[in-house]
Amino acid sequence: MAERTRGSPRSSSVWAVLARVDAVAGSPTGRLTALPKAGTTATADSQETAGENGRAVNAVDDNPYTTWHTACTPATTPLPHHLALGLGGQRQLAGFRCPPRQDAAANGRIGDWTFAVSSDSP
């Protein structure tokens, strides 16, 4: 969902694509409401902080141009990896979106994933 991967004359930016996704959502108002970021945490088993800003918190910063990336400097950490989000309490979820990386880099894209929920704290 991005300029590089989904852009077209109809969607000139990632923001336009995300607005269209929200506009066709199935909530009573026709729009999804993003979870409030206050109190939301992100933790990961691995994050890149030396070669680039790949901190786990980037996964929830509302900026499609930042990304969580597992450690790769000086060497990659072995699979599998996990990212846990703490939502600050129980929430009702209607969906989940994880746009692909927005720069020209192919690494850092999710290859295989599982989405799970829990009432436990991350």
XYZ file of N, CA and C in Angstrom, residues 12-85:
222
model
N -1.799 8.868 -5.666
C -0.501 9.487 -5.874
C 0.425 9.348 -4.677
N -0.091 8.946 -3.523
C 0.765 8.813 -2.346
C 0.248 7.705 -1.440
N 1.100 7.281 -0.540
C 0.699 6.277 0.434
C -0.445 6.805 1.297
N -0.443 8.092 1.588
C -1.506 8.683 2.415
C -2.853 8.567 1.707
N -2.885 8.772 0.386
C -4.124 8.638 -0.374
C -4.615 7.200 -0.356
N -3.703 6.241 -0.489
C -4.090 4.827 -0.446
C -4.674 4.487 0.920
N -4.000 4.896 1.987
C -4.495 4.593 3.328
C -5.838 5.259 3.586
N -6.051 6.456 3.089
C -7.346 7.127 3.244
C -8.447 6.344 2.526
N -8.145 5.810 1.336
C -9.134 5.005 0.620
C -9.435 3.724 1.369
N -8.413 3.088 1.952
C -8.630 1.869 2.734
C -9.551 2.179 3.903
N -9.292 3.274 4.613
C -10.139 3.647 5.736
C -11.557 3.967 5.275
N -11.709 4.575 4.121
C -13.025 4.985 3.637
C -13.914 3.800 3.288
N -13.327 2.662 2.927
C -14.140 1.507 2.566
C -14.251 0.497 3.701
N -13.806 0.872 4.866
C -13.852 -0.038 6.016
C -15.291 -0.320 6.408
N -15.468 -1.379 7.204
C -16.805 -1.831 7.527
C -17.390 -1.317 8.833
N -16.896 -0.243 9.402
C -17.466 0.262 10.643
C -18.784 0.967 10.357
N -19.621 1.203 11.368
C -20.909 1.866 11.144
C -20.767 3.234 10.490
N -19.675 3.915 10.729
C -19.480 5.234 10.127
C -18.811 5.135 8.767
N -18.422 3.924 8.358
C -17.746 3.741 7.089
C -16.247 3.940 7.180
N -15.744 4.206 8.384
C -14.315 4.446 8.569
C -13.811 3.672 9.778
N -12.601 3.177 9.658
C -11.947 2.588 10.815
C -11.339 3.696 11.635
N -11.275 3.498 12.916
C -10.604 4.447 13.791
C -9.324 3.800 14.276
N -8.219 4.470 14.059
C -6.935 3.913 14.488
C -6.883 3.860 16.005
N -6.171 2.872 16.502
C -5.967 2.795 17.947
C -5.182 4.011 18.409
N -5.522 4.545 19.565
C -4.734 5.670 20.067
C -3.310 5.231 20.351
N -2.354 6.071 19.993
C -0.947 5.704 20.184
C -0.489 5.899 21.629
N -1.163 6.755 22.374
C -0.807 6.947 23.779
C -1.010 5.627 24.513
N 0.028 5.136 25.158
C -0.057 3.880 25.887
C 0.247 2.649 25.055
N 0.433 2.802 23.735
C 0.775 1.676 22.882
C 2.285 1.458 22.921
N 2.696 0.211 23.097
C 4.121 -0.113 23.130
C 4.435 -1.151 22.059
N 5.683 -1.187 21.652
C 6.146 -2.181 20.690
C 7.473 -2.730 21.191
N 7.544 -4.047 21.305
C 8.784 -4.701 21.700
C 9.067 -5.820 20.698
N 10.340 -6.101 20.491
C 10.726 -7.130 19.533
C 11.910 -7.910 20.068
N 12.073 -9.099 19.543
C 13.220 -9.903 19.943
C 14.506 -9.371 19.323
N 14.389 -8.581 18.266
C 15.545 -8.052 17.565
C 15.150 -6.739 16.891
N 16.054 -5.776 16.881
C 15.809 -4.527 16.169
C 17.140 -3.932 15.730
N 17.144 -3.292 14.571
C 18.354 -2.688 14.030
C 18.479 -1.252 14.531
N 19.585 -0.966 15.186
C 19.821 0.397 15.671
C 21.180 0.933 15.241
N 22.041 0.094 14.684
C 23.375 0.550 14.290
C 23.412 1.040 12.844
N 22.946 0.247 11.906
C 23.018 0.597 10.488
C 21.890 1.490 10.007
N 20.772 1.468 10.699
C 19.617 2.299 10.358
C 18.689 2.360 11.563
N 17.697 3.228 11.491
C 16.706 3.332 12.562
C 15.630 2.281 12.312
N 15.827 1.084 12.833
C 14.858 0.010 12.661
C 14.246 -0.406 13.980
N 14.072 0.556 14.887
C 13.536 0.255 16.213
C 12.103 -0.276 16.136
N 11.747 -1.115 17.082
C 10.406 -1.719 17.122
C 9.309 -0.670 17.201
N 9.545 0.413 17.893
C 8.527 1.455 18.049
C 8.107 2.061 16.706
N 8.939 1.921 15.684
C 8.576 2.423 14.352
C 7.340 1.713 13.795
N 7.056 0.524 14.283
C 5.900 -0.230 13.801
C 4.581 0.423 14.185
N 4.597 1.294 15.172
C 3.346 1.926 15.632
C 3.421 3.444 15.644
N 4.309 4.029 14.856
C 4.479 5.484 14.911
C 3.629 6.251 13.899
N 2.752 5.575 13.167
C 1.884 6.194 12.157
C 2.638 6.810 10.989
N 3.891 6.447 10.800
C 4.673 6.961 9.683
C 5.010 5.793 8.765
N 4.411 5.723 7.568
C 4.679 4.591 6.684
C 6.105 4.577 6.136
N 6.856 5.625 6.370
C 8.221 5.688 5.857
C 9.257 5.251 6.884
N 8.824 4.834 8.073
C 9.731 4.220 9.037
C 9.346 2.755 9.143
N 10.271 1.932 9.595
C 10.010 0.502 9.644
C 10.735 -0.138 10.817
N 10.146 -1.189 11.331
C 10.864 -2.045 12.274
C 11.682 -2.999 11.424
N 12.925 -3.172 11.774
C 13.822 -4.071 11.044
C 14.634 -4.843 12.064
N 14.749 -6.132 11.881
C 15.563 -6.928 12.798
C 17.038 -6.580 12.615
N 17.815 -6.875 13.632
C 19.236 -6.527 13.616
C 19.948 -7.172 12.430
N 20.762 -6.368 11.762
C 21.539 -6.877 10.629
C 22.961 -6.322 10.629
N 23.292 -5.492 11.604
C 24.634 -4.925 11.705
C 25.214 -5.294 13.054
N 26.309 -5.965 13.148
C 27.210 -6.378 12.076
C 26.787 -7.670 11.380
N 25.837 -8.424 11.940
C 25.368 -9.666 11.313
C 23.871 -9.812 11.568
N 23.221 -10.592 10.721
C 21.785 -10.813 10.902
C 21.537 -11.765 12.058
N 20.406 -11.588 12.690
C 20.012 -12.499 13.761
C 19.122 -13.585 13.152
N 19.233 -14.814 13.623
C 18.499 -15.925 12.990
C 16.980 -15.839 13.211
N 16.244 -16.390 12.262
C 14.789 -16.486 12.335
C 14.398 -17.525 13.373
N 13.198 -17.514 13.873
C 12.121 -16.554 13.622
C 12.258 -15.321 14.508
N 11.487 -14.295 14.190
C 11.462 -13.062 14.973
C 10.035 -12.788 15.410
N 9.885 -11.940 16.416
C 8.543 -11.561 16.828
C 8.498 -10.090 17.219
N 7.346 -9.511 17.002
C 7.034 -8.134 17.384
C 5.761 -8.206 18.213
N 5.797 -7.656 19.396
C 4.618 -7.659 20.272
C 4.163 -6.229 20.497
N 2.877 -6.006 20.357
C 2.296 -4.684 20.582
C 1.455 -4.728 21.841
